[in-house]
mmCIF file of C-alpha atoms in Angstrom:
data_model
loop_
_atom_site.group_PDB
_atom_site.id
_atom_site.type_symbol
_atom_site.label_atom_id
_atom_site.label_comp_id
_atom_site.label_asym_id
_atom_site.label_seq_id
_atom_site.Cartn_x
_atom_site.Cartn_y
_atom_site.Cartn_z
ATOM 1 C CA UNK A 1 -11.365 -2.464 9.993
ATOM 2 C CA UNK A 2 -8.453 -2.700 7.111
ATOM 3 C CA UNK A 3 -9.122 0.815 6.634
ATOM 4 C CA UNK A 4 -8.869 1.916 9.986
ATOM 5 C CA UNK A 5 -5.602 0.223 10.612
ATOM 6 C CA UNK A 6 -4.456 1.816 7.516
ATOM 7 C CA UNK A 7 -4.919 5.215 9.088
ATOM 8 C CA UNK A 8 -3.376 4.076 12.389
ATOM 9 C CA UNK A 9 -0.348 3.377 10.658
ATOM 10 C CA UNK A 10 0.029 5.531 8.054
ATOM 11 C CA UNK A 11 1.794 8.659 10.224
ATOM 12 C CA UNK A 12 4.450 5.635 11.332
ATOM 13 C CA UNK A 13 5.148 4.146 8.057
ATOM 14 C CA UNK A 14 5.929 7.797 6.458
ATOM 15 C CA UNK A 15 8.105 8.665 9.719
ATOM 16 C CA UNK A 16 9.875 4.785 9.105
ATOM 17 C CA UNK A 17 10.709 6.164 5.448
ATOM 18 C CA UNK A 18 11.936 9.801 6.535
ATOM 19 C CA UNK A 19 13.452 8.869 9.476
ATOM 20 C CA UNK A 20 15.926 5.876 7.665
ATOM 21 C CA UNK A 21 16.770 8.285 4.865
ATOM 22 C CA UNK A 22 17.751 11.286 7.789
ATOM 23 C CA UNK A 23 19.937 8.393 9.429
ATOM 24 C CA UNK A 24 21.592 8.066 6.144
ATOM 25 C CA UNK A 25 22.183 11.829 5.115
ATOM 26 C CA UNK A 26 23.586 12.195 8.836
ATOM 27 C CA UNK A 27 25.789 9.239 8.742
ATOM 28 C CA UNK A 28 24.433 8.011 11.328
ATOM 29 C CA UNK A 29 23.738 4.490 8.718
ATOM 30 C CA UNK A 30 27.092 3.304 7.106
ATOM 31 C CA UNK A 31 27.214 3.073 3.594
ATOM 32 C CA UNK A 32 26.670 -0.758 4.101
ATOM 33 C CA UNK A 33 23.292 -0.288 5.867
ATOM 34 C CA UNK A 34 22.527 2.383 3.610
ATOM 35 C CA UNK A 35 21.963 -0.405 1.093
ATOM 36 C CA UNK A 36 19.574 -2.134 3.664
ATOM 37 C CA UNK A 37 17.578 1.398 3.554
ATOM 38 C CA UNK A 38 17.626 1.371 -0.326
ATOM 39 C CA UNK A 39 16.263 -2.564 -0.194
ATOM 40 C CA UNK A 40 13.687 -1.982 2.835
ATOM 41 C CA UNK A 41 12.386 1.525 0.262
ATOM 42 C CA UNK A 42 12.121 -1.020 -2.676
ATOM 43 C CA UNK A 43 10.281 -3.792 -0.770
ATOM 44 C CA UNK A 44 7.749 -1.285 0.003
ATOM 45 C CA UNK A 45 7.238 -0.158 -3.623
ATOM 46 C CA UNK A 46 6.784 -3.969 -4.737
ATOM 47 C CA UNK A 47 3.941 -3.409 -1.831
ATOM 48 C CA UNK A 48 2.687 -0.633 -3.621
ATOM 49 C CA UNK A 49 2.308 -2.088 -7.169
ATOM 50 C CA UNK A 50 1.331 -6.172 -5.416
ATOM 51 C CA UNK A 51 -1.619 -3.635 -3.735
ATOM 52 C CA UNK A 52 -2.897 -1.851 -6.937
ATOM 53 C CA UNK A 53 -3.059 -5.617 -8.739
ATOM 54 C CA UNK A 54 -4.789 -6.929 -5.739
ATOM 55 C CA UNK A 55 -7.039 -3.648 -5.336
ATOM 56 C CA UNK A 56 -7.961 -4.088 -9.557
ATOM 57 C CA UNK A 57 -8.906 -7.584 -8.644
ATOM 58 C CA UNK A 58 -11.079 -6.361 -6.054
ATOM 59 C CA UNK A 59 -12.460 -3.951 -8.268
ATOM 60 C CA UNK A 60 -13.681 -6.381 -10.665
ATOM 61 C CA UNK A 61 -15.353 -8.869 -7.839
ATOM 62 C CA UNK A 62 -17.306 -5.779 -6.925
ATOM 63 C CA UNK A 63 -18.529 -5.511 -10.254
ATOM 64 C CA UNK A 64 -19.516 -9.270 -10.370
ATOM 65 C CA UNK A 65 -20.739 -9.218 -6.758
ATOM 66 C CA UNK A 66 -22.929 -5.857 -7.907
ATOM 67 C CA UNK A 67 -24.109 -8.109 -10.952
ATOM 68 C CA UNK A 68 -25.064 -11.243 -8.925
ATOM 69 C CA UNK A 69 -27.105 -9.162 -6.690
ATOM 70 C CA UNK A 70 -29.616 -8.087 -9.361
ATOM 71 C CA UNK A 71 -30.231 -11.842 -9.565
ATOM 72 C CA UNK A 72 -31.120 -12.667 -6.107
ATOM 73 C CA UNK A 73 -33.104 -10.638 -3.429
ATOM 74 C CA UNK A 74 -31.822 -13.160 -0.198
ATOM 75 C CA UNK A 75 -28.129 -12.747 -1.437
ATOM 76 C CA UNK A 76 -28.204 -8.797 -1.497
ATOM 77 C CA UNK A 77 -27.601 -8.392 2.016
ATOM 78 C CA UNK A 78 -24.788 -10.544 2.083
ATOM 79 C CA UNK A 79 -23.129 -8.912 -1.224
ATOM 80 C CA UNK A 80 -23.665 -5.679 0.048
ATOM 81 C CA UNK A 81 -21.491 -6.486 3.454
ATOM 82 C CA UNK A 82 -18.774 -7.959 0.914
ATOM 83 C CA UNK A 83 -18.746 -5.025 -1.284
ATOM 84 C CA UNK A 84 -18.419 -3.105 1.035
ATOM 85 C CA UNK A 85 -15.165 -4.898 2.774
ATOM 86 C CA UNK A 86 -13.661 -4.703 -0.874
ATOM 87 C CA UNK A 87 -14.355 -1.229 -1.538
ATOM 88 C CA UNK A 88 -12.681 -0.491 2.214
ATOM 89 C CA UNK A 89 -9.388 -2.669 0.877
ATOM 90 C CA UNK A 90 -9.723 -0.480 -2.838
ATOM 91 C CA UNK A 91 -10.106 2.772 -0.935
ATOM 92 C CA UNK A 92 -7.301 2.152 0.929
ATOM 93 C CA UNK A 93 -4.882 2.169 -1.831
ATOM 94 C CA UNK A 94 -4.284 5.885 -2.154
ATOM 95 C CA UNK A 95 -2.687 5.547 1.304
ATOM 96 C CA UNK A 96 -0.670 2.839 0.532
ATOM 97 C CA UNK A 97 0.416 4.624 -2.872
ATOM 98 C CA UNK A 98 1.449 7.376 -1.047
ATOM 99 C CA UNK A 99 4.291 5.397 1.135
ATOM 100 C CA UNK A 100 5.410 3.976 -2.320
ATOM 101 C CA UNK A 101 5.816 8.045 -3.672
ATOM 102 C CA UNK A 102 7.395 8.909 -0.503
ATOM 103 C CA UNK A 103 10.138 5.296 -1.315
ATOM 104 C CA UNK A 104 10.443 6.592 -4.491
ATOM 105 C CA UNK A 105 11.644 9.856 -4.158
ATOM 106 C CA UNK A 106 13.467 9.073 -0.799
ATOM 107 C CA UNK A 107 15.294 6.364 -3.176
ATOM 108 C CA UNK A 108 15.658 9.253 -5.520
ATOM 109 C CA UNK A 109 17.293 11.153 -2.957
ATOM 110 C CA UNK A 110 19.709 8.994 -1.592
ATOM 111 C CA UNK A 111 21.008 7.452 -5.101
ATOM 112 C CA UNK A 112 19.703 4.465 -4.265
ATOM 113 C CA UNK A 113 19.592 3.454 -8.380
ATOM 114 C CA UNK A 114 20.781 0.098 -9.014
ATOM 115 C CA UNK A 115 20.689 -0.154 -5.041
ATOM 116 C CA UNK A 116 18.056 -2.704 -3.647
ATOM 117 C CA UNK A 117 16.697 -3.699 -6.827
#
């Protein structure tokens, strides 16, 4: 399920990015709000890097979970469905990654340095 609402908001999150950043080239954003934009493109790259920590975490209980079913036939079944509900949260990260690339260089592109930090 995480994964699929990953791809059902993935198109609106990159649009969110590109669309603030347009408002701000345009002028449609004063340079007050354009501060706001530089904060809101931050927040999500502290997303980014809170989601790689949480998807390394996840990473290692698969490993554990994969070494705790060797020891017990009964559990497998049940370790198997968690697994796999970690490995949908790890696999997701790319996508998530990819919003904090698209911050990044947006931030790049509007001078946002030493903005929103």
């Amino acid at each position: 399920e995480y994964a699929s609402e990953l791809v059902r908001v993935d198109s609106g999150v990159l649009a969110f990015l590109r669309r603030n950043a347009e408002q701000v080239i345009s002028g449609e954003i004063d340079e007050n709000d354009r501060e706001m934009v530089c904060k809101s493109f931050n927040s999500v790259k502290v997303m980014v890097a809170q989601t790689a920590d949480a998807a390394i975490s996840g990473e290692e209980f698969v490993r554990v979970l994969t070494e705790n079913a060797k020891l017990s036939k009964d559990l497998r079944p049940v370790i198997n469905r968690i697994r796999a509900g970690v490995r949908g949260y790890v696999d997701g990260r790319s996508m998530i990654e990819e919003w904090g690339d698209q911050a990044d260089s947006l931030q790049q592109t509007l001078g946002c340095t030493g903005l929103g930090d």
